Short mmCIF file of C-alpha atoms in Angstrom, two decimals:
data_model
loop_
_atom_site.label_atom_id
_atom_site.label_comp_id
_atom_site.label_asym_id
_atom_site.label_seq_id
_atom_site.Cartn_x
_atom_site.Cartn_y
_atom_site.Cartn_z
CA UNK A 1 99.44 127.68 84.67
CA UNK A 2 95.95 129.40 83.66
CA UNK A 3 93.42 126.12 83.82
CA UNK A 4 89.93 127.12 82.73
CA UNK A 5 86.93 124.17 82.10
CA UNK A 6 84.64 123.94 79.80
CA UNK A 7 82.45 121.26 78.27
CA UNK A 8 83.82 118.88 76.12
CA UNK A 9 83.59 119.14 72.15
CA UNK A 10 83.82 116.82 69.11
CA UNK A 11 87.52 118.01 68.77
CA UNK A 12 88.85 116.22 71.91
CA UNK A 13 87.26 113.16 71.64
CA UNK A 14 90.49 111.29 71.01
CA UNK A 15 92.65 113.12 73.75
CA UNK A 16 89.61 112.26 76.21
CA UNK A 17 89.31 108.35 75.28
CA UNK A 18 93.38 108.08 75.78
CA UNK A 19 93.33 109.69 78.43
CA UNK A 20 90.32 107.21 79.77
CA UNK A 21 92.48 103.79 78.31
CA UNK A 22 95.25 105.61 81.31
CA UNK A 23 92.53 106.12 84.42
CA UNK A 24 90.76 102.96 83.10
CA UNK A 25 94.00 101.17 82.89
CA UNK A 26 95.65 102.46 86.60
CA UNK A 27 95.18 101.10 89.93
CA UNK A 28 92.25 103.59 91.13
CA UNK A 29 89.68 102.28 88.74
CA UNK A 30 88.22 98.93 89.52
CA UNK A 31 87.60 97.94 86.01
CA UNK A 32 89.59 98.14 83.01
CA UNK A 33 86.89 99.44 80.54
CA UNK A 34 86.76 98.98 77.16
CA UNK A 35 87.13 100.88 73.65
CA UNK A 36 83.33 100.52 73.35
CA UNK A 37 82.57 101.75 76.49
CA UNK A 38 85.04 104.70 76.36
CA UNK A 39 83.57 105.55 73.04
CA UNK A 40 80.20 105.11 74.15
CA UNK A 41 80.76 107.57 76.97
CA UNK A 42 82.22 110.45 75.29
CA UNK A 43 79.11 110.06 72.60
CA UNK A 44 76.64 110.09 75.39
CA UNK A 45 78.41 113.12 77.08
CA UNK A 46 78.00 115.18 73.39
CA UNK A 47 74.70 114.02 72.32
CA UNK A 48 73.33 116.48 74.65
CA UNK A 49 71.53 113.80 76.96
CA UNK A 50 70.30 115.30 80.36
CA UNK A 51 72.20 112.80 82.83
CA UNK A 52 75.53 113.30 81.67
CA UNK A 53 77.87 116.01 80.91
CA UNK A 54 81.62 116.06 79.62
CA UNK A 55 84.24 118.40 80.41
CA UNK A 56 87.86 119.03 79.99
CA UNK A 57 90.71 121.20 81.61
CA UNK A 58 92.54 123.21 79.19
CA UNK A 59 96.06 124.52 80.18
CA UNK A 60 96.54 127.45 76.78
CA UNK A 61 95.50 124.76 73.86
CA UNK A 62 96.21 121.69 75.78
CA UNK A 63 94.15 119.87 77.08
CA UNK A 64 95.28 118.24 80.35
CA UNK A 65 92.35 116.09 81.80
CA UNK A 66 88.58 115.37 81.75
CA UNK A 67 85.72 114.53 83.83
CA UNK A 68 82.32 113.32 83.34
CA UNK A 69 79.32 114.41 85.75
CA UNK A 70 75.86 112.46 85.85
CA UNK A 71 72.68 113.42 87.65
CA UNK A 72 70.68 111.07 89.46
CA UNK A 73 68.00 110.92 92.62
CA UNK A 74 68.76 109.75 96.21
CA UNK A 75 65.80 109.23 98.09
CA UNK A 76 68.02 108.55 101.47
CA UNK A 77 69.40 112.29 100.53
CA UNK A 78 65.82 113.34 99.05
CA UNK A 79 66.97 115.30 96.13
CA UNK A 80 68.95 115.67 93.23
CA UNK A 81 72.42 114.28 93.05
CA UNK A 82 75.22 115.05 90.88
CA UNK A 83 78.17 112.28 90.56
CA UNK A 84 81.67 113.01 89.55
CA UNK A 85 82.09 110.07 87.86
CA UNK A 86 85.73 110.48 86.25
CA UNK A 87 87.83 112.94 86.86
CA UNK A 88 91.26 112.50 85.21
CA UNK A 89 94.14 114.67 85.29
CA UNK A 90 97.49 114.34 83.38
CA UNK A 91 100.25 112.77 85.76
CA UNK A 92 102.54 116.68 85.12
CA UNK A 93 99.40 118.12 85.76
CA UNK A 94 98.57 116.59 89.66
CA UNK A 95 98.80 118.59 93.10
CA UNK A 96 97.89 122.19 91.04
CA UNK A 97 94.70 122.00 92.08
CA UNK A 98 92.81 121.57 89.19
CA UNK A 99 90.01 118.82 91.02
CA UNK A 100 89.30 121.35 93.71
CA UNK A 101 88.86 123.78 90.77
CA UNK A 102 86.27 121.45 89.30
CA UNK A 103 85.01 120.37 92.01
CA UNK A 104 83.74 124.37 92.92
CA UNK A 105 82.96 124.98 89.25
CA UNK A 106 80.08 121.99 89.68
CA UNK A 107 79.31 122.46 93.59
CA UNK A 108 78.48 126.52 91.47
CA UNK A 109 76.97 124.79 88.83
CA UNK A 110 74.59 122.66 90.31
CA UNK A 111 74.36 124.83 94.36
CA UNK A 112 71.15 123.12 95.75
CA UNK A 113 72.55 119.59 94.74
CA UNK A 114 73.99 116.34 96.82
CA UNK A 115 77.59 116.01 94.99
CA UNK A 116 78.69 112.34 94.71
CA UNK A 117 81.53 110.41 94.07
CA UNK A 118 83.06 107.00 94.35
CA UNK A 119 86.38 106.50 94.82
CA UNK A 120 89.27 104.13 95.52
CA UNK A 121 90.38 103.56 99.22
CA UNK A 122 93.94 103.42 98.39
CA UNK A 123 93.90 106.56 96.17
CA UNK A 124 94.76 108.55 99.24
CA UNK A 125 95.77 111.89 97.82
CA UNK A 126 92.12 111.98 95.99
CA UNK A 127 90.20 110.98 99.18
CA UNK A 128 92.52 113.65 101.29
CA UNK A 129 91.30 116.17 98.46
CA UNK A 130 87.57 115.00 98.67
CA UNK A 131 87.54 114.97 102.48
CA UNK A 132 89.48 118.54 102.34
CA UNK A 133 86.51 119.42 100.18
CA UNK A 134 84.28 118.13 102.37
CA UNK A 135 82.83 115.32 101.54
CA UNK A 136 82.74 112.60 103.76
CA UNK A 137 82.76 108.74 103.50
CA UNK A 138 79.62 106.42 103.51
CA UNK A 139 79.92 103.05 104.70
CA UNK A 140 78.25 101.30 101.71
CA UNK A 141 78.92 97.82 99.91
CA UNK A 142 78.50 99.11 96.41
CA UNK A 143 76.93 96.28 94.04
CA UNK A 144 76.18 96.45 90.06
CA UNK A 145 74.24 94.28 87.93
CA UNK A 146 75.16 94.80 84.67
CA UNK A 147 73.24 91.80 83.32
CA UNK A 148 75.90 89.72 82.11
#
């Protein structure tokens, strides 16, 4: 298995927004999402907008899982931060370390910047991986508004 990333393209917008109805649909993602909202994402990540960035993980022609990167500010950290926001990879696919992969491609990518990520507490083999990669947990009550 040869996995190289690269940025996503027009071409695999439908492979990317299945494979978000899966991660959006699976018990490490709080919400469920929605066809808009997938759609809406994988626009945003090709319209060449600043704060986020779309990439996928290509085993020969296949593509076998994507993530989605967006930059923000942290004035607790006082710089630049750069969230993994999805990172997906096909159930075959898992334990090959492809996230470490992408998560050194950004951490060379983006070198002077705070990497953040959220994830689920009972996703244990990604928070093993994170805290492998050495990140380390914050003990935060995340809240959204989302103006509903």
């Amino acid at each position: 298995m040869n996995i190289t990333i690269r940025n996503m393209q027009i071409d695999d917008s439908a492979t990317v927004i299945s494979m978000m109805r899966e991660f959006y649909g699976s018990p490490v993602v709080i919400t469920n999402g929605s066809e808009e909202i997938f759609a809406a994402n994988v626009a945003n990540c090709l319209s060449g907008l600043t704060c986020a960035e779309g990439f996928v993980f290509v085993d020969g022609d296949k593509i076998v899982g994507y993530a989605i990167t967006a930059r923000s500010y942290s004035t607790e950290f006082g710089g630049e931060c750069i969230w993994l926001e999805d990172i997906f990879i096909a159930a075959e696919y898992r334990g090959h370390g492809i996230g470490s992969q992408f998560v050194r491609y950004v951490k060379a990518r983006h070198p002077d910047k705070i990497l953040r990520l959220e994830t689920e507490s009972e996703n244990v083999a990604a928070v093993n991986l994170y805290k492998r990669l050495g990140f380390k947990e914050l003990p935060y009550l995340e809240m959204v508004c989302t103006g509903d």
